[in-house]
Amino acid sequence: MGTVGRTRWEDISLSLFAFEILELQMKDVGILADTAFQLVLDEQVAARVFNAVDLSVQLLYCVFAPAGSCSFCQVPFAAAISRTVQNTVIATQRALSSGDDQPASGVIPSFSLLLLTAFLLPLPLAGFVKSPMSETKLTGDAFELYCDVVGNPTPEIQWWYAEVNRAEAFKQLWDGARKRRVSINTAYGANGVSVLRITRLTLEDSGTYECRASNDPRRNDLRQNPSITWIRAQATISVLQKPRINASEDVTIHQYGPAVTLQCNLSTSPSPLAASYWVKNGEEIPGTRKPTNTTEYKILKPRAEESGEYLCVFVFSNSPIANATIEVRAIPDITGHKRSENKNEGQDAVMYCKSVGFPHPEWVWRKKVNGVFEDINNSSGRFFVTNKDNYTELSITNLQINEDPGEYQCNATNVIGSVSVTTILRVRSHLAPLWPFLGILAEIVILVVIIVVYEKRKRPDEVPDDDEPAGPMKTNSTNNHKDKNLRQRNTN
């Protein structure tokens, strides 16, 4: 058996300790500390060990990395573990290839060495789970930056800002700053989460925004260096002048009216134009994409379903897209509803109406009482109305035969006009399902009664007499004919 030096076995022991503290992460690749020596015999498996350990250390350290960095090779403790594991696996391969089957003889003393090293090396107390991301916006728009930090105790979060070309001159941002255009919402729990939002952007809002987090007790001590007590994550916000788009006015269409043409013209742009197209109610209209700064869309047959919110969209090569909105309005047109609803007493009934037309209507349900439609009285708590844009639904639970039957009206109203339709609700008794069976049973009973009565009321002459012969009576018809002929000859 070959022998291996003490230093080599210390490296091997460090590897075992690294495997133990990373055992949970290593389960995904099937590597456990007690099987490490068997696995490193194979070079391909050894490569997987390298990658798994490096990735595990990196993922563990990403939780604590300063300034959102996961460069674990720059961290003393993470680097020590990574280097130790890699060097140890190589040493283990050499030791086992030399025939030494007792590699654990020098393992125990080295555990305390690594444990002491782990506690002595400084570890960051807070880290970023989610950092703010850089964006490019147009004037008049808004942006949101998110910051999610973890630590024990939960770190405090602050937002700072530096103007363009003045990255070192940071000023703290407060909620309500910049004429109440700045809002900061922060919540502390297991993590600290903060959202910075700025609306109605101007060119002066461009710059570097920094999220700072710290749970160091000395973080607010002015004698301390902020770069040590606070971790930081930065995002750059670039605000460009919004392009000028000349768009046609909002229009109101009527059924069977003349065709309508929507137009947009791009007069200024922050960068070269790539394309333009039209969008209706959030979806691109097929066949409208063109590389021109003047675009139009024609509505040849104005109907309620053609109404909606139209956007002419301009796409640029080096800046965010820009758009202008044109509203095409129309009176609501109810295209679907139940004409009637038939239910049994105690069941639930559902009536609905759906429409087309823009703006989306306000829905009202009414019931006819004494010939007049009145708003539904929901004192019983059995009526439920659900409205969503161009759809409404009325649900009635536990139908009552004496209260609920009748005519129900759904009404749709927007700024252009109003329209209503009626649904008839019929409520049948609990016995309604038995009526067909009872009808058949009644027919059978009546038929049996008729047969019995008929049999009892037969005429007496239809009943044969016991004294009379059963067969037909025979007569001498031939003699009768002869006597008749004889009398006729005597007369002549």
Short mmCIF file of C-alpha atoms in Angstrom, two decimals:
data_model
loop_
_atom_site.label_atom_id
_atom_site.label_comp_id
_atom_site.label_asym_id
_atom_site.label_seq_id
_atom_site.Cartn_x
_atom_site.Cartn_y
_atom_site.Cartn_z
CA MET A 1 0.00 0.00 0.00
CA GLY A 2 1.24 3.47 -0.82
CA THR A 3 1.36 6.25 1.71
CA VAL A 4 0.05 9.77 1.45
CA GLY A 5 1.43 12.78 3.27
CA ARG A 6 -0.28 14.50 6.16
CA THR A 7 -1.01 17.67 4.16
CA ARG A 8 -2.80 15.72 1.45
CA TRP A 9 -5.09 14.06 4.00
CA GLU A 10 -5.84 17.42 5.55
CA ASP A 11 -7.06 18.52 2.13
CA ILE A 12 -9.13 15.37 1.91
CA SER A 13 -10.64 16.04 5.35
CA LEU A 14 -11.51 19.59 4.30
CA SER A 15 -13.27 18.12 1.28
CA LEU A 16 -15.32 15.82 3.49
CA PHE A 17 -16.36 18.73 5.70
CA ALA A 18 -17.34 20.75 2.62
CA PHE A 19 -19.42 17.82 1.41
CA GLU A 20 -21.15 17.60 4.77
CA ILE A 21 -22.16 21.25 4.95
CA LEU A 22 -23.37 21.08 1.34
CA GLU A 23 -25.07 17.69 1.66
CA LEU A 24 -28.55 19.08 1.17
CA GLN A 25 -27.61 20.84 -2.07
CA MET A 26 -25.68 17.83 -3.34
CA LYS A 27 -28.71 15.53 -3.12
CA ASP A 28 -29.93 16.82 -6.49
CA VAL A 29 -26.97 15.14 -8.20
CA GLY A 30 -26.95 12.08 -5.94
CA ILE A 31 -23.69 12.93 -4.16
CA LEU A 32 -23.47 12.35 -0.40
CA ALA A 33 -20.52 12.85 1.90
CA ASP A 34 -20.18 9.19 2.81
CA THR A 35 -19.85 8.16 -0.85
CA ALA A 36 -17.49 10.90 -1.98
CA PHE A 37 -14.39 8.68 -2.06
CA GLN A 38 -16.09 6.08 -4.25
CA LEU A 39 -17.38 8.68 -6.71
CA VAL A 40 -14.11 10.54 -7.27
CA LEU A 41 -12.54 7.39 -8.72
CA ASP A 42 -14.25 8.23 -12.01
CA GLU A 43 -13.01 11.37 -13.74
CA GLN A 44 -16.43 12.22 -15.19
CA VAL A 45 -18.04 11.89 -11.79
CA ALA A 46 -15.23 13.99 -10.34
CA ALA A 47 -16.08 16.72 -12.82
CA ARG A 48 -19.69 16.59 -11.61
CA VAL A 49 -18.42 16.91 -8.05
CA PHE A 50 -16.50 20.07 -9.01
CA ASN A 51 -19.54 21.62 -10.68
CA ALA A 52 -21.98 20.61 -7.96
CA VAL A 53 -19.81 21.95 -5.16
CA ASP A 54 -19.06 25.19 -6.98
CA LEU A 55 -22.74 25.69 -7.80
CA SER A 56 -23.85 24.84 -4.28
CA VAL A 57 -21.37 27.27 -2.74
CA GLN A 58 -22.45 29.93 -5.23
CA LEU A 59 -26.16 29.45 -4.55
CA LEU A 60 -25.60 29.51 -0.81
CA TYR A 61 -23.50 32.61 -1.02
CA CYS A 62 -25.86 34.43 -3.43
CA VAL A 63 -28.21 34.87 -0.48
CA PHE A 64 -25.54 36.83 1.37
CA ALA A 65 -23.54 38.38 -1.48
CA PRO A 66 -22.98 42.15 -1.20
CA ALA A 67 -24.39 44.45 -3.87
CA GLY A 68 -26.30 41.60 -5.48
CA SER A 69 -23.10 39.94 -6.66
CA CYS A 70 -22.78 36.18 -6.82
CA SER A 71 -19.06 36.23 -7.58
CA PHE A 72 -18.33 33.60 -4.96
CA CYS A 73 -14.71 33.28 -6.04
CA GLN A 74 -14.07 36.71 -4.50
CA VAL A 75 -15.42 35.71 -1.09
CA PRO A 76 -12.79 34.23 1.29
CA PHE A 77 -14.95 31.52 2.85
CA ALA A 78 -16.62 30.46 -0.42
CA ALA A 79 -13.31 30.52 -2.25
CA ALA A 80 -11.66 28.47 0.48
CA ILE A 81 -14.31 25.77 0.29
CA SER A 82 -14.29 25.71 -3.50
CA ARG A 83 -10.50 25.54 -3.78
CA THR A 84 -10.27 22.97 -0.98
CA VAL A 85 -12.83 20.68 -2.57
CA GLN A 86 -11.25 20.84 -5.99
CA ASN A 87 -7.75 20.28 -4.68
CA THR A 88 -8.96 17.53 -2.37
CA VAL A 89 -10.76 15.58 -5.07
CA ILE A 90 -7.56 15.61 -7.10
CA ALA A 91 -5.58 14.50 -4.04
CA THR A 92 -8.12 11.77 -3.35
CA GLN A 93 -7.85 10.46 -6.90
CA ARG A 94 -4.08 10.32 -6.61
CA ALA A 95 -4.21 8.67 -3.20
CA LEU A 96 -6.66 5.99 -4.30
CA SER A 97 -4.84 5.40 -7.56
CA SER A 98 -1.66 4.79 -5.54
CA GLY A 99 -3.44 1.96 -3.72
CA ASP A 100 -4.03 3.55 -0.29
CA ASP A 101 -7.33 2.20 1.03
CA GLN A 102 -7.05 3.96 4.44
CA PRO A 103 -7.42 7.63 3.49
CA ALA A 104 -9.35 8.62 6.60
CA SER A 105 -6.50 8.30 9.07
CA GLY A 106 -5.85 12.04 9.15
CA VAL A 107 -9.35 13.29 8.80
CA ILE A 108 -10.54 14.00 12.32
CA PRO A 109 -7.99 16.67 13.37
CA SER A 110 -8.72 18.78 10.30
CA PHE A 111 -12.44 19.24 11.06
CA SER A 112 -11.71 21.63 13.92
CA LEU A 113 -9.31 23.54 11.68
CA LEU A 114 -11.91 24.14 8.99
CA LEU A 115 -14.64 24.86 11.54
CA LEU A 116 -12.46 27.52 13.16
CA THR A 117 -11.65 28.99 9.76
CA ALA A 118 -15.36 29.14 8.85
CA PHE A 119 -16.20 31.08 12.00
CA LEU A 120 -13.26 33.44 11.74
CA LEU A 121 -13.86 34.42 8.11
CA PRO A 122 -16.30 37.36 7.81
CA LEU A 123 -19.67 36.48 6.26
CA PRO A 124 -22.12 39.15 4.98
CA LEU A 125 -25.23 39.48 7.16
CA ALA A 126 -27.64 40.64 4.43
CA GLY A 127 -28.09 39.92 0.75
CA PHE A 128 -30.32 40.65 -2.22
CA VAL A 129 -32.91 38.19 -3.39
CA LYS A 130 -34.15 40.57 -6.11
CA SER A 131 -32.33 43.68 -7.31
CA PRO A 132 -33.69 46.67 -9.30
CA MET A 133 -33.32 46.47 -13.08
CA SER A 134 -32.28 49.27 -15.44
CA GLU A 135 -34.92 50.63 -17.81
CA THR A 136 -35.47 53.17 -20.58
CA LYS A 137 -38.70 55.18 -20.40
CA LEU A 138 -40.42 58.07 -22.16
CA THR A 139 -41.51 61.35 -20.62
CA GLY A 140 -44.95 61.11 -19.09
CA ASP A 141 -44.60 57.39 -18.38
CA ALA A 142 -43.91 55.72 -15.02
CA PHE A 143 -41.46 53.12 -13.71
CA GLU A 144 -41.19 50.78 -10.72
CA LEU A 145 -38.04 49.38 -9.12
CA TYR A 146 -38.18 46.34 -6.82
CA CYS A 147 -35.78 45.46 -4.03
CA ASP A 148 -36.00 42.23 -2.00
CA VAL A 149 -33.41 41.55 0.71
CA VAL A 150 -32.86 38.77 3.23
CA GLY A 151 -30.95 38.61 6.48
CA ASN A 152 -31.21 37.97 10.18
CA PRO A 153 -32.40 40.29 11.55
CA THR A 154 -34.39 41.60 8.57
CA PRO A 155 -32.37 44.41 6.95
CA GLU A 156 -33.51 48.02 6.71
CA ILE A 157 -34.03 49.28 3.12
CA GLN A 158 -33.37 52.78 1.77
CA TRP A 159 -33.53 54.32 -1.72
CA TRP A 160 -30.91 56.76 -3.03
CA TYR A 161 -30.54 58.71 -6.27
CA ALA A 162 -27.66 60.21 -8.26
CA GLU A 163 -28.00 62.41 -11.32
CA VAL A 164 -26.50 61.48 -14.67
CA ASN A 165 -22.69 61.85 -14.72
CA ARG A 166 -22.68 62.36 -10.94
CA ALA A 167 -22.66 58.76 -9.78
CA GLU A 168 -20.95 59.56 -6.47
CA ALA A 169 -23.30 62.37 -5.41
CA PHE A 170 -26.15 60.26 -4.04
CA LYS A 171 -29.13 61.79 -2.26
CA GLN A 172 -31.67 59.83 -0.28
CA LEU A 173 -35.19 59.56 -1.76
CA TRP A 174 -38.27 59.91 0.43
CA ASP A 175 -41.89 58.97 -0.08
CA GLY A 176 -43.81 61.93 -1.55
CA ALA A 177 -40.76 63.65 -3.04
CA ARG A 178 -40.71 65.42 -6.43
CA LYS A 179 -44.15 66.95 -5.96
CA ARG A 180 -45.62 63.65 -4.78
CA ARG A 181 -44.52 61.83 -7.92
CA VAL A 182 -42.33 59.51 -5.82
CA SER A 183 -43.91 56.72 -3.79
CA ILE A 184 -41.99 54.19 -1.69
CA ASN A 185 -43.77 51.16 -0.24
CA THR A 186 -41.72 48.96 2.09
CA ALA A 187 -42.78 45.88 4.05
CA TYR A 188 -40.73 43.90 6.56
CA GLY A 189 -41.25 40.23 7.37
CA ALA A 190 -39.00 37.26 6.81
CA ASN A 191 -37.62 39.39 3.97
CA GLY A 192 -37.52 43.11 3.45
CA VAL A 193 -39.36 44.15 0.28
CA SER A 194 -39.49 47.69 -1.11
CA VAL A 195 -41.00 49.17 -4.28
CA LEU A 196 -39.98 52.58 -5.65
CA ARG A 197 -42.45 54.13 -8.13
CA ILE A 198 -42.13 57.45 -9.96
CA THR A 199 -44.93 58.75 -12.18
CA ARG A 200 -45.21 61.48 -14.84
CA LEU A 201 -41.55 61.15 -15.73
CA THR A 202 -39.49 64.11 -16.89
CA LEU A 203 -36.04 64.24 -18.43
CA GLU A 204 -34.63 65.24 -15.02
CA ASP A 205 -35.68 61.86 -13.60
CA SER A 206 -32.87 60.15 -15.50
CA GLY A 207 -30.04 58.86 -13.33
CA THR A 208 -28.84 56.07 -11.07
CA TYR A 209 -31.19 54.68 -8.44
CA GLU A 210 -29.70 52.67 -5.60
CA CYS A 211 -31.30 50.26 -3.15
CA ARG A 212 -29.36 50.04 0.10
CA ALA A 213 -29.91 47.41 2.79
CA SER A 214 -28.29 46.72 6.14
CA ASN A 215 -28.97 45.01 9.44
CA ASP A 216 -25.69 46.13 10.96
CA PRO A 217 -26.41 47.77 14.34
CA ARG A 218 -23.86 50.48 13.44
CA ARG A 219 -25.45 51.29 10.08
CA ASN A 220 -26.70 54.74 11.15
CA ASP A 221 -23.51 55.67 12.95
CA LEU A 222 -22.00 58.58 11.02
CA ARG A 223 -18.52 57.49 12.08
CA GLN A 224 -18.89 54.22 10.18
CA ASN A 225 -18.10 53.80 6.50
CA PRO A 226 -21.43 53.33 4.64
CA SER A 227 -19.77 51.16 2.03
CA ILE A 228 -19.05 48.60 4.77
CA THR A 229 -22.27 48.66 6.74
CA TRP A 230 -24.67 48.85 3.76
CA ILE A 231 -24.99 46.56 0.75
CA ARG A 232 -26.09 48.21 -2.50
CA ALA A 233 -27.81 47.39 -5.78
CA GLN A 234 -28.09 49.97 -8.56
CA ALA A 235 -30.27 50.52 -11.63
CA THR A 236 -29.96 53.15 -14.34
CA ILE A 237 -33.14 54.88 -15.54
CA SER A 238 -32.95 56.71 -18.86
CA VAL A 239 -35.85 59.03 -19.70
CA LEU A 240 -36.22 60.08 -23.34
CA GLN A 241 -38.45 62.74 -24.83
CA LYS A 242 -41.76 61.21 -25.81
CA PRO A 243 -42.41 61.31 -29.58
CA ARG A 244 -45.12 63.61 -30.84
CA ILE A 245 -48.03 61.80 -32.46
CA ASN A 246 -50.90 63.62 -34.14
CA ALA A 247 -53.98 61.38 -33.89
CA SER A 248 -57.56 61.84 -35.07
CA GLU A 249 -60.29 62.63 -32.54
CA ASP A 250 -62.48 60.10 -30.78
CA VAL A 251 -65.50 59.08 -32.86
CA THR A 252 -69.00 57.70 -32.24
CA ILE A 253 -70.32 55.19 -34.75
CA HIS A 254 -73.92 54.28 -35.54
CA GLN A 255 -75.20 51.16 -37.20
CA TYR A 256 -75.59 51.57 -40.98
CA GLY A 257 -73.64 54.84 -40.78
CA PRO A 258 -70.81 55.91 -43.12
CA ALA A 259 -67.33 54.39 -43.02
CA VAL A 260 -64.89 55.76 -40.46
CA THR A 261 -61.13 56.35 -40.94
CA LEU A 262 -58.66 56.54 -38.04
CA GLN A 263 -55.35 58.32 -38.66
CA CYS A 264 -52.03 58.86 -36.86
CA ASN A 265 -48.96 60.84 -37.90
CA LEU A 266 -45.56 60.67 -36.16
CA SER A 267 -43.96 64.13 -36.28
CA THR A 268 -40.96 63.67 -33.93
CA SER A 269 -39.11 60.58 -32.67
CA PRO A 270 -36.17 59.92 -30.32
CA SER A 271 -34.61 57.33 -32.68
CA PRO A 272 -35.18 55.87 -36.16
CA LEU A 273 -38.62 54.34 -36.78
CA ALA A 274 -38.79 50.57 -37.23
CA ALA A 275 -42.51 49.96 -37.81
CA SER A 276 -46.05 51.10 -37.02
CA TYR A 277 -49.23 49.10 -36.52
CA TRP A 278 -52.74 49.25 -35.01
CA VAL A 279 -54.06 47.62 -31.84
CA LYS A 280 -57.71 47.09 -30.86
CA ASN A 281 -58.60 46.28 -27.24
CA GLY A 282 -55.06 45.10 -26.51
CA GLU A 283 -54.59 42.90 -29.60
CA GLU A 284 -52.69 43.77 -32.76
CA ILE A 285 -54.89 44.06 -35.84
CA PRO A 286 -53.48 41.70 -38.52
CA GLY A 287 -52.19 43.27 -41.69
CA THR A 288 -51.64 46.77 -40.27
CA ARG A 289 -47.86 46.64 -39.64
CA LYS A 290 -45.96 49.01 -41.97
CA PRO A 291 -42.59 50.87 -41.87
CA THR A 292 -44.21 54.32 -42.23
CA ASN A 293 -44.65 57.28 -39.86
CA THR A 294 -48.18 57.92 -41.16
CA THR A 295 -50.76 55.21 -40.68
CA GLU A 296 -54.54 54.86 -40.97
CA TYR A 297 -57.21 52.25 -40.32
CA LYS A 298 -60.65 52.15 -41.95
CA ILE A 299 -63.86 50.80 -40.40
CA LEU A 300 -65.90 50.06 -43.51
CA LYS A 301 -69.08 48.81 -41.79
CA PRO A 302 -69.58 50.65 -38.51
CA ARG A 303 -71.30 48.39 -35.99
CA ALA A 304 -71.26 48.11 -32.21
CA GLU A 305 -68.78 45.21 -32.33
CA GLU A 306 -66.30 47.47 -34.17
CA SER A 307 -66.21 49.92 -31.28
CA GLY A 308 -63.40 49.85 -28.74
CA GLU A 309 -60.06 51.38 -27.81
CA TYR A 310 -57.75 51.70 -30.81
CA LEU A 311 -54.02 52.43 -30.51
CA CYS A 312 -51.63 53.44 -33.25
CA VAL A 313 -48.26 52.07 -32.15
CA PHE A 314 -44.82 53.20 -33.34
CA VAL A 315 -41.76 51.01 -32.79
CA PHE A 316 -38.25 52.52 -32.70
CA SER A 317 -34.86 50.93 -33.05
CA ASN A 318 -33.23 52.37 -29.90
CA SER A 319 -36.04 53.60 -27.66
CA PRO A 320 -39.32 52.39 -26.16
CA ILE A 321 -42.44 52.14 -28.27
CA ALA A 322 -44.89 55.05 -28.37
CA ASN A 323 -48.62 55.07 -29.02
CA ALA A 324 -51.69 57.26 -29.22
CA THR A 325 -55.23 56.24 -28.26
CA ILE A 326 -58.43 56.79 -30.25
CA GLU A 327 -61.76 55.76 -28.73
CA VAL A 328 -64.44 54.47 -31.10
CA ARG A 329 -67.71 54.60 -29.18
CA ALA A 330 -71.09 52.95 -29.81
CA ILE A 331 -74.34 52.31 -27.97
CA PRO A 332 -74.48 48.86 -26.29
CA ASP A 333 -75.99 46.06 -28.31
CA ILE A 334 -77.07 43.00 -26.32
CA THR A 335 -76.10 40.02 -28.47
CA GLY A 336 -76.89 37.15 -26.12
CA HIS A 337 -79.37 36.43 -23.35
CA LYS A 338 -81.85 33.78 -22.17
CA ARG A 339 -85.37 34.36 -23.45
CA SER A 340 -86.80 32.05 -20.79
CA GLU A 341 -85.66 29.96 -17.86
CA ASN A 342 -87.62 26.96 -16.51
CA LYS A 343 -86.74 25.60 -13.08
CA ASN A 344 -88.27 23.62 -10.24
CA GLU A 345 -89.00 25.03 -6.83
CA GLY A 346 -85.93 24.93 -4.59
CA GLN A 347 -83.45 24.90 -7.47
CA ASP A 348 -81.12 27.75 -8.55
CA ALA A 349 -81.68 29.87 -11.65
CA VAL A 350 -79.05 31.74 -13.68
CA MET A 351 -79.89 34.43 -16.24
CA TYR A 352 -77.26 36.35 -18.22
CA CYS A 353 -76.78 39.07 -20.81
CA LYS A 354 -73.74 39.90 -22.95
CA SER A 355 -73.22 42.86 -25.21
CA VAL A 356 -70.91 44.66 -27.59
CA GLY A 357 -70.23 48.37 -27.59
CA PHE A 358 -67.75 50.79 -26.06
CA PRO A 359 -67.37 52.14 -23.40
CA HIS A 360 -68.31 49.08 -21.36
CA PRO A 361 -71.84 49.50 -20.01
CA GLU A 362 -73.16 49.67 -16.49
CA TRP A 363 -75.55 46.77 -15.86
CA VAL A 364 -78.82 46.88 -13.88
CA TRP A 365 -81.28 44.02 -13.29
CA ARG A 366 -84.98 44.70 -12.72
CA LYS A 367 -88.16 42.64 -12.18
CA LYS A 368 -91.67 43.44 -13.39
CA VAL A 369 -93.99 44.12 -10.46
CA ASN A 370 -97.61 45.14 -11.16
CA GLY A 371 -96.73 45.85 -14.78
CA VAL A 372 -93.72 48.07 -13.98
CA PHE A 373 -90.03 47.07 -13.95
CA GLU A 374 -88.49 47.82 -10.57
CA ASP A 375 -84.99 47.32 -9.17
CA ILE A 376 -84.70 43.86 -7.61
CA ASN A 377 -85.48 43.71 -3.90
CA ASN A 378 -82.82 41.51 -2.37
CA SER A 379 -84.18 41.51 1.16
CA SER A 380 -84.14 37.69 1.13
CA GLY A 381 -80.44 37.60 0.22
CA ARG A 382 -81.05 35.05 -2.56
CA PHE A 383 -80.15 37.32 -5.51
CA PHE A 384 -76.54 37.67 -6.71
CA VAL A 385 -75.42 39.91 -9.59
CA THR A 386 -72.00 39.56 -11.28
CA ASN A 387 -70.85 42.22 -13.76
CA LYS A 388 -67.71 42.15 -15.88
CA ASP A 389 -67.24 44.56 -18.79
CA ASN A 390 -69.68 43.41 -21.47
CA TYR A 391 -71.22 40.57 -19.45
CA THR A 392 -73.66 40.35 -16.55
CA GLU A 393 -75.22 37.46 -14.67
CA LEU A 394 -78.14 37.21 -12.24
CA SER A 395 -78.27 34.17 -9.94
CA ILE A 396 -81.27 33.29 -7.76
CA THR A 397 -80.86 30.55 -5.17
CA ASN A 398 -83.57 28.37 -3.59
CA LEU A 399 -86.35 29.40 -5.96
CA GLN A 400 -89.76 30.14 -4.40
CA ILE A 401 -92.82 29.35 -6.51
CA ASN A 402 -94.86 32.20 -5.02
CA GLU A 403 -92.19 34.95 -5.22
CA ASP A 404 -89.71 34.41 -8.05
CA PRO A 405 -91.60 33.65 -11.29
CA GLY A 406 -92.01 36.58 -13.67
CA GLU A 407 -90.21 38.82 -16.14
CA TYR A 408 -86.66 39.96 -15.47
CA GLN A 409 -84.94 42.77 -17.39
CA CYS A 410 -81.23 43.41 -17.85
CA ASN A 411 -80.32 46.97 -18.80
CA ALA A 412 -76.99 48.10 -20.33
CA THR A 413 -76.16 51.81 -20.27
CA ASN A 414 -73.10 53.79 -21.36
CA VAL A 415 -72.45 57.42 -22.32
CA ILE A 416 -73.91 56.83 -25.79
CA GLY A 417 -77.22 55.22 -24.86
CA SER A 418 -79.16 52.42 -23.19
CA VAL A 419 -80.73 49.09 -24.20
CA SER A 420 -82.75 46.40 -22.36
CA VAL A 421 -83.94 42.83 -22.92
CA THR A 422 -86.32 40.59 -20.95
CA THR A 423 -86.08 37.02 -19.67
CA ILE A 424 -89.12 35.06 -18.42
CA LEU A 425 -88.55 32.88 -15.37
CA ARG A 426 -90.95 29.99 -14.74
CA VAL A 427 -90.89 28.05 -11.46
CA ARG A 428 -92.63 24.67 -11.27
CA SER A 429 -93.88 22.81 -8.21
CA HIS A 430 -91.99 20.01 -6.49
CA LEU A 431 -94.50 17.58 -8.02
CA ALA A 432 -93.78 18.71 -11.56
CA PRO A 433 -91.45 15.76 -12.28
CA LEU A 434 -94.27 13.36 -11.27
CA TRP A 435 -96.88 14.87 -13.56
CA PRO A 436 -96.09 12.69 -16.61
CA PHE A 437 -96.25 9.53 -14.50
CA LEU A 438 -99.46 10.64 -12.80
CA GLY A 439 -101.00 11.41 -16.19
CA ILE A 440 -100.23 7.96 -17.54
CA LEU A 441 -101.53 6.38 -14.34
CA ALA A 442 -104.76 8.38 -14.58
CA GLU A 443 -105.28 7.29 -18.21
CA ILE A 444 -104.88 3.64 -17.21
CA VAL A 445 -107.38 3.98 -14.35
CA ILE A 446 -109.94 5.67 -16.58
CA LEU A 447 -109.55 3.02 -19.25
CA VAL A 448 -110.07 0.23 -16.73
CA VAL A 449 -113.20 1.91 -15.34
CA ILE A 450 -114.67 2.30 -18.84
CA ILE A 451 -114.12 -1.36 -19.62
CA VAL A 452 -115.73 -2.49 -16.35
CA VAL A 453 -118.78 -0.27 -16.80
CA TYR A 454 -119.18 -1.35 -20.38
CA GLU A 455 -119.14 -5.01 -19.44
CA LYS A 456 -121.75 -4.49 -16.71
CA ARG A 457 -124.14 -2.53 -18.93
CA LYS A 458 -124.41 -4.91 -21.88
CA ARG A 459 -128.04 -5.20 -23.31
CA PRO A 460 -130.08 -8.31 -22.22
CA ASP A 461 -130.92 -9.38 -25.84
CA GLU A 462 -127.24 -9.66 -26.51
CA VAL A 463 -127.07 -12.40 -23.88
CA PRO A 464 -128.05 -15.88 -25.43
CA ASP A 465 -131.10 -17.82 -23.93
CA ASP A 466 -130.40 -21.27 -22.60
CA ASP A 467 -133.67 -22.73 -24.20
CA GLU A 468 -132.85 -21.58 -27.72
CA PRO A 469 -130.61 -23.56 -29.97
CA ALA A 470 -127.16 -22.27 -30.21
CA GLY A 471 -127.05 -22.46 -34.02
CA PRO A 472 -129.13 -20.51 -36.60
CA MET A 473 -132.75 -21.74 -37.20
CA LYS A 474 -133.38 -23.51 -40.49
CA THR A 475 -136.55 -22.66 -42.56
CA ASN A 476 -138.13 -24.21 -45.60
CA SER A 477 -137.44 -21.32 -47.85
CA THR A 478 -137.95 -23.39 -51.01
CA ASN A 479 -141.60 -24.21 -50.16
CA ASN A 480 -142.36 -20.61 -49.39
CA HIS A 481 -141.11 -19.53 -52.79
CA LYS A 482 -143.25 -22.19 -54.51
CA ASP A 483 -146.47 -21.06 -52.75
CA LYS A 484 -145.77 -17.48 -53.72
CA ASN A 485 -145.31 -18.37 -57.39
CA LEU A 486 -148.50 -20.43 -57.39
CA ARG A 487 -150.61 -17.55 -56.10
CA GLN A 488 -149.22 -15.26 -58.75
CA ARG A 489 -150.28 -17.69 -61.58
CA ASN A 490 -153.82 -18.08 -60.19
CA THR A 491 -154.23 -14.38 -60.19
CA ASN A 492 -153.30 -14.10 -63.80
#
